[in-house]
Backbone as numpy.savetxt, mean C-alpha at the origin, in Angstrom:
# Nx Ny Nz CAx CAy CAz Cx Cy Cz
-1.91 -22.79 -9.62 -1.67 -21.92 -8.89 -0.63 -22.09 -7.90
0.46 -20.40 -7.82 1.55 -21.20 -6.63 0.78 -21.36 -5.46
0.80 -22.50 -3.99 -0.17 -22.89 -2.70 0.37 -22.04 -2.40
1.66 -21.42 -2.27 1.23 -20.02 -0.96 0.16 -18.69 -1.42
0.51 -18.94 -3.58 -0.46 -17.64 -3.21 -1.97 -18.08 -2.57
-2.14 -19.65 -3.70 -3.59 -19.95 -2.76 -4.19 -19.44 -1.34
-2.60 -19.73 0.39 -2.93 -20.41 1.25 -3.22 -18.12 1.38
-3.07 -17.57 1.27 -2.48 -15.97 0.89 -4.31 -15.50 0.32
-4.46 -15.30 -0.48 -5.45 -15.59 -1.44 -6.41 -15.75 -0.24
-7.24 -17.10 -0.83 -8.51 -17.95 -0.10 -7.84 -16.61 1.77
-7.41 -16.96 2.33 -7.39 -16.75 3.97 -7.27 -15.17 3.69
-7.52 -13.40 2.74 -7.94 -12.55 3.01 -9.29 -12.13 2.44
-9.04 -13.42 1.65 -11.48 -13.88 1.35 -11.69 -13.71 2.51
-11.20 -14.90 2.79 -12.32 -15.22 3.86 -12.70 -14.79 5.33
-11.29 -14.37 5.45 -11.35 -13.07 6.16 -12.56 -12.34 6.36
-12.09 -11.53 4.64 -13.17 -10.24 4.57 -14.63 -11.07 4.53
-14.97 -11.95 3.57 -16.24 -12.43 3.43 -16.71 -12.60 5.18
-16.39 -13.43 5.66 -16.60 -13.38 7.41 -16.52 -12.07 7.89
-15.80 -10.86 7.36 -16.39 -9.39 8.28 -17.79 -8.79 7.66
-18.06 -9.14 6.08 -19.20 -8.44 5.60 -20.56 -9.29 6.19
-20.06 -10.32 6.70 -21.60 -10.97 7.30 -21.47 -10.29 8.72
-20.02 -10.26 9.74 -20.48 -9.53 10.66 -21.25 -7.97 10.67
-20.58 -8.03 9.30 -21.57 -6.29 9.14 -22.92 -6.21 8.65
-23.13 -7.86 8.11 -24.93 -7.80 7.90 -25.56 -7.91 8.82
-24.54 -8.76 9.92 -26.15 -8.67 11.16 -25.63 -8.05 12.22
-24.68 -7.26 11.94 -24.47 -6.31 13.74 -24.30 -4.93 13.18
-24.08 -4.44 11.88 -23.60 -3.18 11.44 -24.58 -3.05 9.91
-26.25 -3.13 9.29 -26.25 -3.69 7.60 -25.71 -2.09 7.74
-26.12 -0.70 8.81 -25.25 0.44 7.50 -24.34 0.90 6.95
-23.18 -0.18 7.64 -22.07 -0.06 7.34 -21.47 -0.51 5.45
-22.88 -1.31 5.05 -22.95 -1.32 3.79 -23.59 -1.13 2.30
-25.05 -0.06 3.62 -25.03 0.40 2.22 -24.35 1.14 0.57
-25.30 1.44 0.11 -24.56 1.62 -0.47 -23.44 3.16 -0.77
-23.71 4.64 0.05 -24.60 5.04 0.52 -23.17 5.96 1.01
-22.52 4.03 2.56 -21.37 4.47 3.68 -20.58 3.42 1.96
-20.89 2.29 1.64 -19.37 2.09 1.16 -19.12 3.03 -0.25
-19.61 3.97 -0.69 -19.89 4.86 -2.25 -18.52 5.82 -1.33
-18.80 6.16 -0.15 -17.49 7.35 0.23 -16.65 6.84 0.89
-16.71 5.55 0.75 -15.46 4.72 1.76 -14.38 4.15 0.71
-15.26 4.05 0.14 -13.75 3.43 -1.25 -12.61 3.80 -1.55
-13.67 5.52 -2.30 -11.58 6.13 -2.51 -11.08 6.01 -1.64
-11.28 5.86 -0.12 -9.83 5.69 0.84 -9.91 4.42 0.78
-9.90 3.65 1.01 -10.02 1.99 0.21 -8.80 1.89 -0.47
-9.39 2.73 -2.04 -8.12 2.56 -3.57 -7.23 3.49 -2.38
-6.85 4.39 -1.79 -5.92 4.64 -1.93 -4.69 3.93 -0.43
-6.18 3.43 0.51 -4.74 2.15 0.81 -3.30 0.99 0.91
-5.02 0.55 -1.01 -4.49 -0.27 -1.78 -2.84 0.86 -2.55
-3.17 1.51 -2.92 -2.14 1.87 -3.99 -1.14 2.38 -2.61
-0.51 3.07 -1.93 0.38 2.75 -1.29 0.28 2.06 -0.76
-0.41 0.48 -0.58 0.09 -1.22 0.28 0.92 -1.24 -1.33
0.80 -1.34 -2.31 1.04 -2.06 -3.52 2.17 -0.91 -4.01
2.65 -0.32 -3.19 4.33 0.82 -2.40 5.11 0.00 -1.76
5.15 -0.42 -0.99 4.67 -0.58 0.08 5.69 -2.02 -0.39
4.68 -3.24 -0.51 4.90 -3.85 -1.12 6.27 -4.67 -2.07
6.14 -3.84 -2.80 7.65 -3.62 -3.76 8.82 -3.33 -2.66
9.26 -2.40 -1.78 9.83 -2.30 -0.44 9.88 -3.61 0.01
8.39 -3.74 1.05 9.17 -4.73 1.68 9.40 -6.12 0.91
9.65 -6.60 -0.17 9.27 -7.90 -0.84 11.58 -8.15 -0.78
11.51 -6.65 -0.53 13.28 -6.43 -1.18 13.84 -6.38 0.71
12.82 -6.71 1.68 13.46 -7.01 3.29 13.52 -5.39 3.90
12.97 -4.81 3.56 12.34 -3.22 3.88 11.28 -2.33 3.81
11.75 -1.60 4.42 10.43 -0.38 4.73 10.45 0.86 4.54
9.59 1.07 3.76 9.64 2.55 2.68 9.19 3.51 4.24
9.61 4.50 5.28 8.90 5.39 6.05 9.12 6.78 5.55
9.30 6.91 4.19 9.07 8.21 4.38 8.03 8.59 3.13
6.05 7.10 3.52 5.15 7.42 3.10 4.33 8.51 2.78
4.25 8.61 4.05 3.44 10.28 5.40 3.91 11.01 3.77
5.77 11.22 4.09 6.31 12.68 3.09 6.09 12.61 1.96
5.25 12.04 0.90 5.49 11.37 -0.10 4.51 11.46 -0.68
3.29 11.38 0.17 1.80 11.09 -0.36 1.42 13.26 0.36
2.02 13.48 1.86 1.99 14.95 1.80 2.41 15.33 0.74
3.39 15.43 -0.10 3.79 16.47 -0.42 3.15 16.49 -2.27
2.85 15.56 -2.52 1.85 15.10 -3.42 0.47 15.79 -3.82
0.26 15.73 -2.30 -1.39 16.21 -2.00 -0.41 18.10 -2.41
-0.03 18.08 -1.47 0.69 20.17 -1.48 0.11 20.87 -2.37
1.76 18.98 -3.40 1.48 20.78 -5.00 0.84 20.29 -5.50
-0.13 18.88 -5.85 -1.60 19.26 -6.29 -2.52 19.96 -6.52
-2.91 20.62 -5.11 -3.24 22.01 -3.89 -2.91 22.75 -4.42
-1.45 23.17 -4.54 -0.94 24.62 -4.29 -0.37 25.48 -5.90
0.61 24.41 -5.82 1.17 24.68 -7.58 -0.18 25.04 -8.48
-1.10 24.58 -8.40 -2.04 25.16 -9.26 -3.29 25.88 -9.26
-2.44 26.33 -8.23 -3.96 27.79 -7.07 -5.07 27.21 -8.04
-5.90 25.90 -7.81 -7.15 26.13 -8.04 -6.94 26.75 -10.16
-6.66 26.31 -10.63 -6.42 26.30 -12.49 -6.23 25.73 -12.56
-7.17 24.52 -13.59 -6.91 22.93 -14.08 -5.56 23.15 -15.34
-5.34 24.99 -15.47 -4.53 24.52 -17.17 -3.40 24.70 -16.09
-2.53 24.43 -15.21 -1.53 23.94 -14.09 -1.30 23.04 -14.09
-2.76 21.70 -14.12 -2.37 21.13 -12.94 -1.69 19.34 -13.54
-1.53 19.91 -14.54 -0.83 18.96 -15.71 0.76 19.75 -14.98
1.42 20.25 -14.89 2.83 20.71 -14.60 2.39 20.10 -13.60
1.70 20.46 -12.16 1.83 19.89 -10.49 1.79 18.49 -11.14
1.74 17.12 -11.95 1.63 15.81 -12.05 3.25 15.77 -11.78
3.31 16.64 -12.76 4.59 16.35 -13.59 6.15 16.30 -12.25
5.59 17.61 -11.62 6.13 18.43 -10.44 6.27 16.76 -9.36
5.18 16.89 -9.61 5.10 15.65 -8.00 6.18 13.65 -8.95
5.74 13.40 -10.47 6.41 13.05 -11.10 7.60 12.64 -10.24
8.44 14.63 -11.06 10.49 14.57 -10.96 10.20 14.25 -9.76
10.20 14.89 -8.34 10.59 14.62 -6.98 9.80 13.08 -6.47
9.46 12.38 -7.09 8.77 10.93 -6.60 10.19 10.18 -7.36
10.42 10.85 -8.03 12.64 9.92 -8.80 12.69 10.49 -7.68
13.13 11.36 -7.81 14.36 11.88 -7.39 14.31 11.02 -5.38
13.41 10.81 -4.81 13.27 10.73 -3.33 14.05 9.15 -3.32
12.58 9.33 -5.02 12.62 6.91 -4.51 14.42 6.52 -4.24
14.59 7.73 -6.26 16.68 6.57 -6.34 17.50 7.75 -4.56
17.00 9.15 -4.12 17.63 9.04 -2.78 17.80 7.63 -1.71
16.55 7.71 -1.67 15.79 5.77 -0.78 17.32 4.47 -1.24
17.16 4.92 -2.94 17.43 3.46 -3.50 19.02 3.41 -3.68
19.75 5.16 -3.55 21.22 4.93 -3.11 20.97 4.32 -2.44
21.31 4.88 -0.89 21.65 5.06 0.23 21.44 3.64 0.37
20.00 2.86 0.50 20.61 1.52 0.66 20.48 0.15 -0.21
20.79 0.51 -1.92 21.29 -1.19 -1.99 22.47 -0.61 -2.95
23.19 0.54 -2.87 24.53 1.07 -2.80 25.54 0.89 -2.03
25.00 1.99 -0.82 25.46 2.96 0.25 25.35 2.14 1.51
24.52 0.52 1.47 24.14 0.23 2.91 23.66 0.78 4.17
22.71 2.04 3.99 22.76 2.13 5.23 20.96 1.85 4.88
20.88 1.80 6.35 19.81 0.42 7.14 18.61 1.52 6.07
17.54 1.02 5.97 16.46 0.82 5.27 15.56 1.51 6.37
15.46 1.49 7.26 14.40 2.84 8.20 15.01 4.27 8.26
16.63 4.45 8.81 17.30 5.40 8.88 17.42 5.86 7.55
17.66 6.07 6.61 17.45 6.30 4.95 15.78 6.93 5.03
14.77 6.18 5.14 12.82 6.15 4.92 13.19 7.96 5.73
13.19 7.27 7.07 13.49 8.40 8.11 13.59 9.20 7.72
14.48 8.96 6.96 15.78 11.07 6.33 14.90 12.11 5.62
14.34 10.41 4.51 14.19 11.76 3.59 13.29 11.94 4.17
12.26 11.19 4.65 10.88 11.33 4.60 10.95 12.84 5.48
11.63 13.07 6.17 12.08 15.08 7.19 12.36 15.70 6.00
13.13 15.66 4.82 13.84 16.00 3.65 11.50 16.44 2.76
11.33 15.86 2.73 10.42 15.71 1.92 8.45 16.76 2.55
9.02 16.50 3.91 8.47 17.17 4.51 8.69 18.73 4.74
10.19 18.50 5.17 10.73 19.73 5.05 10.03 21.12 3.17
9.98 20.43 1.62 9.44 20.76 1.25 8.77 20.85 1.31
7.27 19.88 1.95 5.78 21.14 1.80 5.44 21.48 2.78
6.22 21.94 3.89 6.33 23.40 4.81 6.98 24.71 3.63
7.70 24.01 2.63 7.78 25.02 2.16 6.88 25.66 1.29
6.24 24.81 0.41 5.21 24.90 -0.60 3.99 25.93 -0.19
3.91 25.20 1.37 2.69 25.58 1.44 2.65 25.71 2.91
3.30 26.13 4.22 3.74 26.97 5.18 2.85 25.93 6.40
2.16 24.81 5.72 1.19 23.42 6.24 -0.21 25.09 6.54
-0.46 25.56 5.49 -1.93 25.69 4.93 -2.50 24.98 4.55
-3.58 24.78 4.57 -4.35 23.57 3.38 -4.67 24.77 1.77
-5.62 23.95 0.32 -5.03 24.51 -0.22 -6.52 24.06 -1.09
-7.41 24.38 -1.75 -8.62 24.38 -2.56 -7.80 23.63 -3.72
-8.92 22.69 -4.27 -8.16 21.75 -5.14 -8.59 21.78 -6.28
-8.22 21.23 -7.76 -9.03 22.27 -8.80 -10.56 21.67 -8.99
-10.91 22.22 -9.77 -12.82 21.31 -10.60 -11.63 19.99 -11.63
-11.21 20.30 -12.37 -10.58 19.57 -13.13 -9.28 18.11 -12.04
-9.02 18.11 -11.24 -8.59 16.86 -10.44 -9.92 16.51 -9.42
-11.06 17.39 -9.17 -11.78 16.79 -8.32 -12.60 15.99 -9.18
-13.13 16.26 -10.53 -13.96 15.09 -11.77 -12.77 13.95 -11.46
-10.96 14.06 -11.58 -11.14 13.07 -12.43 -11.21 12.24 -11.32
-10.17 12.68 -9.15 -9.92 11.67 -8.43 -11.47 11.39 -8.01
-12.18 12.14 -8.01 -13.39 12.51 -6.97 -14.71 11.62 -7.98
-14.99 11.66 -9.32 -16.06 11.13 -10.03 -15.96 9.75 -9.86
-16.92 8.97 -10.49 -17.03 7.94 -10.60 -17.39 7.84 -12.75
-17.39 6.28 -12.42 -17.32 5.69 -13.75 -17.25 4.21 -14.13
-18.42 3.78 -14.63 -19.55 2.21 -14.99 -19.49 2.53 -13.36
-20.00 3.37 -12.52 -20.36 2.56 -11.18 -19.45 3.14 -10.03
-18.42 3.17 -10.75 -17.01 2.85 -9.20 -16.59 4.31 -8.80
-16.08 4.82 -8.02 -15.09 5.10 -7.63 -13.76 5.63 -8.60
-13.43 6.44 -9.72 -12.53 5.86 -10.45 -10.73 6.33 -9.58
-11.39 6.58 -7.83 -10.08 5.84 -7.29 -9.90 4.78 -7.52
-10.67 4.07 -7.12 -11.19 2.34 -7.04 -10.52 2.50 -8.56
-10.73 3.21 -9.68 -10.51 2.13 -11.24 -8.61 2.50 -11.60
-8.39 3.80 -10.50 -7.27 3.35 -10.63 -6.61 2.65 -9.52
-7.12 2.33 -8.09 -6.38 1.36 -7.83 -6.21 -0.07 -8.39
-7.06 -0.69 -9.29 -6.98 -1.37 -10.45 -6.31 -1.71 -11.45
-5.98 -0.41 -11.90 -5.43 0.10 -12.68 -3.29 -1.02 -12.35
-3.58 -0.13 -10.77 -2.54 -0.43 -10.29 -2.12 -1.38 -10.30
-2.60 -2.32 -9.40 -3.18 -3.91 -9.22 -2.53 -4.65 -10.11
-3.17 -4.29 -11.48 -2.51 -4.81 -12.58 -1.17 -4.83 -12.79
-0.94 -4.05 -13.12 0.12 -3.38 -13.88 1.64 -4.14 -13.46
1.43 -4.13 -11.47 2.19 -4.19 -10.05 1.97 -6.07 -10.12
0.63 -6.68 -10.96 0.30 -7.63 -11.13 1.83 -8.68 -11.73
1.29 -7.92 -12.57 1.08 -8.67 -14.11 3.26 -8.04 -14.34
3.69 -7.37 -13.66 5.21 -6.55 -13.30 5.73 -7.52 -13.35
5.17 -8.69 -11.69 5.79 -8.76 -11.05 5.92 -10.97 -11.50
5.16 -11.16 -11.93 3.94 -12.58 -12.66 4.20 -12.68 -13.40
4.47 -11.47 -14.58 4.58 -12.46 -16.01 6.16 -11.39 -16.56
6.73 -11.45 -15.72 7.50 -10.65 -16.63 9.13 -11.50 -15.80
10.40 -11.13 -17.14 11.45 -11.74 -16.32 12.05 -11.14 -15.18
11.99 -9.72 -15.63 12.17 -8.41 -14.61 12.00 -8.96 -12.92
10.48 -8.92 -13.76 9.45 -9.64 -12.13 9.74 -10.47 -10.83
10.77 -12.08 -11.88 10.75 -12.78 -11.07 12.28 -12.76 -10.44
11.85 -11.79 -11.73 13.96 -11.47 -10.91 14.30 -10.90 -9.68
13.34 -10.75 -10.01 13.08 -9.43 -8.70 12.25 -9.51 -7.53
11.19 -11.32 -7.85 11.12 -11.98 -6.00 11.97 -12.21 -5.90
13.13 -13.09 -6.64 14.18 -14.66 -6.70 14.96 -13.12 -6.00
15.56 -11.62 -5.58 16.57 -11.07 -4.97 16.18 -10.66 -4.01
14.81 -10.96 -3.92 14.27 -10.42 -2.24 14.06 -11.98 -1.97
14.38 -13.64 -2.22 14.13 -13.89 -1.15 15.31 -14.85 -0.76
17.08 -13.97 -1.76 17.90 -15.13 -1.59 18.63 -13.83 -1.61
19.49 -12.84 -1.49 19.89 -11.33 -2.24 21.41 -11.57 -2.76
22.10 -13.85 -1.71 23.06 -13.69 -1.76 23.12 -14.67 -2.96
21.94 -15.23 -3.48 21.58 -16.38 -4.11 22.08 -15.69 -5.52
21.08 -14.89 -5.40 21.04 -14.21 -6.52 21.56 -13.30 -7.27
22.56 -13.02 -6.17 24.05 -12.41 -6.88 24.93 -13.47 -7.28
24.68 -14.46 -7.23 26.18 -15.82 -7.29 25.37 -16.06 -8.63
23.86 -15.89 -8.79 23.39 -16.42 -10.97 23.79 -15.24 -10.92
24.03 -13.79 -10.74 24.89 -13.46 -11.87 23.32 -11.93 -12.17
23.03 -11.89 -10.39 21.49 -10.86 -11.23 22.04 -8.77 -10.64
21.93 -8.18 -11.10 22.18 -7.09 -10.83 21.26 -7.23 -9.87
21.65 -6.97 -8.43 20.88 -7.46 -7.22 20.49 -5.51 -7.00
21.49 -4.96 -6.35 21.28 -3.81 -6.19 20.51 -2.78 -7.06
20.59 -3.34 -8.60 20.15 -2.39 -8.45 17.79 -2.68 -9.01
17.37 -4.22 -9.20 16.79 -3.88 -8.33 15.52 -3.10 -6.61
17.09 -3.98 -6.23 16.33 -2.91 -4.35 15.86 -2.24 -5.26
17.30 -0.65 -5.47 17.32 0.51 -5.43 15.46 0.47 -6.65
15.38 0.22 -7.51 14.11 0.35 -7.82 13.09 0.34 -7.43
12.98 -0.87 -6.67 11.94 -0.68 -5.87 11.10 0.51 -5.23
12.24 1.43 -4.94 12.00 3.00 -3.64 11.78 3.46 -4.75
11.45 3.30 -6.27 12.14 4.27 -7.23 10.10 4.18 -6.95
10.12 2.43 -7.79 8.54 2.46 -8.18 7.29 2.77 -6.98
8.15 2.26 -5.78 6.90 2.63 -4.28 6.79 4.34 -4.41
7.41 5.22 -4.75 7.81 6.98 -4.19 7.04 6.95 -5.48
6.65 6.63 -6.77 5.48 7.26 -7.91 4.00 6.30 -7.32
4.39 5.61 -6.90 2.55 5.15 -6.52 2.15 5.58 -5.47
3.13 6.45 -3.82 3.06 7.99 -3.34 2.13 8.81 -3.87
2.73 9.12 -4.96 2.69 10.42 -5.43 1.60 10.03 -6.17
0.90 8.94 -6.80 0.28 8.61 -7.47 -1.20 8.53 -6.44
-1.02 8.31 -4.53 -1.86 8.03 -3.78 -1.91 9.70 -3.53
-1.34 10.33 -3.66 -1.14 11.51 -2.81 -1.54 12.32 -3.88
-2.23 12.18 -4.93 -2.77 12.92 -5.46 -4.38 12.83 -6.25
-4.55 11.18 -6.01 -6.45 11.47 -5.73 -6.58 12.01 -4.50
-5.21 11.61 -3.40 -6.02 12.21 -2.12 -6.54 13.62 -2.39
-5.84 14.36 -3.46 -6.10 15.69 -3.32 -7.31 16.30 -4.77
-8.00 15.45 -5.27 -9.00 14.93 -5.53 -10.46 14.57 -4.75
-9.82 14.08 -4.53 -11.08 13.79 -3.29 -10.93 14.13 -2.15
-10.80 14.78 -1.24 -10.32 15.74 -0.97 -10.72 17.22 -1.08
-11.43 17.77 -0.86 -11.98 19.85 -0.89 -10.91 19.56 -0.77
-10.03 19.96 0.57 -9.60 20.79 1.30 -8.37 19.51 1.23
-7.63 19.45 1.33 -6.93 18.84 2.35 -5.88 19.50 3.03
-5.34 18.87 3.40 -4.56 19.31 4.81 -2.86 18.75 4.06
-1.91 19.17 4.20 -0.62 19.07 5.00 -0.13 18.08 4.84
-1.30 17.08 5.74 -0.14 16.39 6.75 -1.15 14.77 6.65
-1.48 14.83 5.36 -2.84 13.85 4.39 -1.40 12.47 4.82
-0.39 12.46 4.63 0.18 11.08 4.64 0.54 9.76 5.83
0.48 11.29 6.56 0.22 10.05 8.02 -0.59 9.39 8.88
-1.55 9.35 8.49 -2.78 8.12 8.53 -2.22 6.79 8.34
-1.56 7.29 6.97 -1.38 5.80 6.12 -0.63 4.94 6.21
1.70 5.38 6.73 1.68 4.22 7.12 1.31 3.40 7.72
1.06 3.03 8.83 0.63 1.86 9.50 -0.61 0.43 8.44
-1.29 1.52 8.13 -2.40 1.18 7.29 -1.24 0.87 6.01
-0.39 1.32 5.09 0.51 0.08 3.90 0.91 -1.37 4.53
1.39 -0.74 5.83 2.57 -2.07 6.13 1.79 -2.96 7.10
0.59 -2.71 7.42 -0.88 -3.97 7.52 -0.98 -4.47 6.32
-1.72 -3.98 5.42 -1.99 -4.14 4.07 -0.80 -5.56 3.69
-0.17 -5.21 3.48 1.22 -5.71 3.07 1.07 -7.47 3.85
1.51 -7.46 4.92 0.57 -8.85 5.86 -0.26 -9.24 6.08
-1.63 -8.44 5.97 -2.49 -9.85 5.55 -2.82 -10.18 4.43
-1.69 -9.69 2.81 -1.97 -9.94 2.05 -1.27 -11.01 2.27
-0.38 -11.30 3.19 0.77 -12.78 3.26 2.13 -12.84 2.85
2.43 -11.27 2.08 3.64 -11.03 1.95 4.66 -11.17 3.63
5.56 -11.97 3.28 6.55 -11.96 4.64 7.20 -10.38 4.38
7.88 -9.97 6.05 8.85 -8.32 5.93 9.28 -9.11 5.83
10.00 -10.13 5.75 11.81 -10.10 6.29 12.19 -11.13 3.78
10.94 -10.42 2.97 11.43 -10.61 1.13 10.89 -11.37 1.38
11.25 -10.99 -0.46 10.64 -12.69 -1.01 9.31 -12.22 -1.72
8.15 -13.43 -2.14 6.60 -13.52 -3.15 6.31 -12.49 -2.79
5.56 -11.34 -3.50 4.68 -10.79 -3.03 3.41 -10.90 -3.24
2.03 -10.49 -2.69 1.08 -11.01 -3.62 0.02 -9.21 -3.72
0.61 -9.32 -4.86 -0.68 -7.24 -5.22 -2.04 -7.88 -4.50
-2.58 -9.06 -5.29 -4.38 -8.71 -5.40 -4.59 -8.72 -3.62
-3.96 -9.88 -3.40 -4.47 -9.99 -2.03 -4.15 -9.03 -0.95
-2.96 -8.35 -1.60 -3.20 -6.23 -0.79 -3.68 -6.20 -1.36
-4.44 -5.73 -2.46 -5.97 -4.70 -2.65 -7.17 -4.45 -1.69
-7.77 -6.82 -1.74 -8.48 -7.27 -1.39 -7.78 -7.09 0.60
-6.35 -7.06 1.15 -7.34 -6.71 2.81 -6.85 -4.85 2.51
-6.45 -4.17 2.00 -6.87 -3.22 1.81 -8.63 -2.78 1.69
-9.55 -3.53 1.29 -11.15 -3.31 1.64 -10.45 -4.31 2.89
-10.38 -4.33 3.24 -11.00 -4.88 4.56 -10.18 -4.71 5.77
-9.56 -3.70 5.94 -9.06 -3.34 6.94 -9.48 -1.46 6.65
-10.09 -1.38 5.65 -10.93 0.14 5.12 -12.83 -0.83 5.91
-12.61 -1.71 5.69 -14.04 -1.78 5.93 -14.67 -2.41 7.53
-13.03 -2.61 8.17 -13.52 -3.17 9.65 -13.06 -1.87 10.29
-12.57 -0.74 9.75 -12.89 0.56 10.64 -14.29 1.33 9.92
-14.41 1.02 9.69 -16.15 2.15 8.92 -17.02 0.71 9.88
-16.51 -0.51 9.95 -17.73 -1.44 11.00 -17.51 -0.87 12.71
-15.83 -0.37 12.88 -15.64 -0.36 14.11 -16.59 1.31 14.36
-16.55 1.94 13.59 -17.06 3.70 13.45 -18.72 3.67 13.76
-19.12 2.27 12.81 -21.09 2.56 12.91 -21.21 1.71 14.04
-20.66 1.13 15.35 -21.23 -0.08 16.05 -20.26 1.27 17.79
-20.15 2.49 17.14 -19.24 3.88 18.11 -18.04 3.43 18.79
-17.55 2.60 18.09 -15.87 3.41 18.63 -14.88 4.09 18.08
-14.49 4.42 18.79 -14.10 6.99 18.71 -12.75 6.22 17.05
-13.24 7.50 16.67 -13.41 7.57 15.70 -10.72 7.11 15.91
-10.57 7.90 17.51 -9.57 7.61 18.61 -8.89 6.32 17.93
-9.31 5.81 17.98 -9.17 4.04 17.93 -8.98 3.28 17.06
-8.85 4.35 16.04 -8.27 3.58 14.54 -7.31 3.34 14.44
-5.96 3.73 14.78 -4.37 3.19 14.87 -4.28 1.50 15.89
-5.04 2.06 16.57 -5.19 0.39 17.70 -5.16 -0.19 16.83
-6.64 -0.20 15.80 -7.13 -1.03 15.38 -6.33 -2.04 14.11
-6.25 -0.69 13.56 -4.95 -0.80 11.66 -3.85 -1.92 12.54
-3.78 -1.67 13.87 -2.23 -2.37 15.17 -2.89 -3.76 14.95
-4.57 -4.24 15.52 -4.00 -5.35 15.74 -4.56 -6.22 14.21
-5.08 -5.25 13.70 -5.20 -5.69 11.88 -3.81 -6.65 11.73
-2.48 -5.79 11.78 -1.48 -5.72 11.89 -0.87 -7.95 12.21
-1.08 -6.95 13.79 -1.00 -7.95 14.90 -1.03 -9.68 14.35
-2.48 -9.23 14.08 -4.16 -10.94 13.12 -2.86 -10.93 11.80
-2.27 -10.25 11.01 -2.11 -10.76 9.72 -0.19 -11.88 10.50
0.52 -11.16 10.68 1.19 -12.04 11.73 1.38 -12.96 11.64
-0.09 -13.03 12.99 -0.36 -14.38 13.62 -0.33 -15.28 12.93
-0.96 -15.30 11.74 -1.86 -16.01 10.89 -0.79 -16.63 10.28
-0.53 -16.54 9.64 0.86 -16.60 8.31 2.43 -16.65 9.50
2.34 -17.08 10.12 3.36 -17.57 10.76 2.74 -18.73 12.21
2.15 -18.82 11.49 1.39 -20.51 12.13 1.73 -20.83 11.38
2.16 -22.64 11.44 2.75 -23.95 10.81 1.38 -24.90 11.40
0.81 -24.54 9.97 -0.12 -25.34 10.86 0.42 -26.89 10.25
0.49 -27.64 11.23 0.11 -29.12 11.45 -1.23 -29.89 11.07
-1.42 -31.39 10.79 -1.79 -32.31 10.78 -0.81 -33.59 11.33
-1.69 -34.67 11.95 -1.34 -36.30 11.61 -1.58 -37.10 11.03
-0.80 -37.86 10.07 -1.38 -38.69 9.41 -0.09 -40.67 9.70
-0.83 -40.71 9.77 0.06 -42.55 10.27 -0.05 -42.98 8.70
2.16 -43.47 9.10 2.23 -43.98 7.97 2.51 -45.14 8.14
3.25 -46.34 7.52 3.07 -47.72 7.95 4.65 -48.03 9.14
4.96 -46.23 9.21 5.86 -46.69 10.34 6.24 -45.93 11.47
4.26 -45.89 11.44 4.26 -45.36 12.87 3.60 -43.66 11.98
3.06 -42.36 13.14 2.55 -42.04 12.98 3.59 -40.32 13.10
3.46 -39.55 11.81 4.04 -38.35 11.94 3.79 -37.43 11.52
4.58 -35.56 12.07 3.91 -34.22 10.99 4.09 -34.26 10.26
3.46 -33.83 9.45 3.37 -33.19 7.95 3.07 -31.59 8.36
3.43 -31.13 7.51 2.21 -29.71 6.97 1.54 -29.50 6.46
0.42 -29.00 6.37 -0.77 -28.90 5.56 0.09 -26.97 4.97
0.10 -27.61 3.60 0.82 -26.69 2.81 -0.45 -25.46 2.50
-2.00 -25.83 2.62 -2.96 -25.52 2.29 -3.27 -23.89 2.56
């Protein structure tokens, strides 16, 4: 296992275990099966959007179109079928098609036309929300029974949304770590100039990062539409900050390069459990954004520290980086 992966993985696992211990002592009800079964689906949603944000961050960008993409997938999954299970597959295909268009738009503007990623994705987010209002008028709709059964049900004792999140993690991990395209993708994120000099098609990989991210947002939005009986047209608004926070907590540099999907998914559980602990001990729900921002700052601080130790040598004492 590469040393940087070991550090990020062990850091997030250790932090999660410490949090679980604190929960067991001060808020044991947050670890009950009832509490976990209710919160794990939302941890899975954070994990899925985190995986999408991860791919964009690996290329040195940020995808601020996430709220609109998730909200539009929710709206299409609920308004288009009008509670008719037979039309659900058409709604899902429509969501996928729009995701491909939105991702291609982001990717073309950022990678080909060199527009700033933040400006580009803010504009795309506005376009997506325009479609949200055109479809829904801002009015919520009830989900179909089939989608509620698929997204809100359980299999093998786990919420189906968790299984979708684990499947997404496995797919992203395999693509990044075990395929030639994935290794090139990470190399381009780490050093685009060197990758271009080596003959790699930098622009295509950068563009596809936004396309893949939109597909993951589409999955998350569709699952939300099934988990929540009557979701609002703005479900994606609360997911932008957590998506960045779990990427950072998972050890991925905001400057791009190597990404850690497994650590990102664990970080999603950590962040969700941290929120549940805060609610259990009486912290108001309105403070959730502050908690997520503190978690983001914690992640940046932990991975920015250059741990050093002193080691005596025959020529004296020198500083040596501890790479563990």
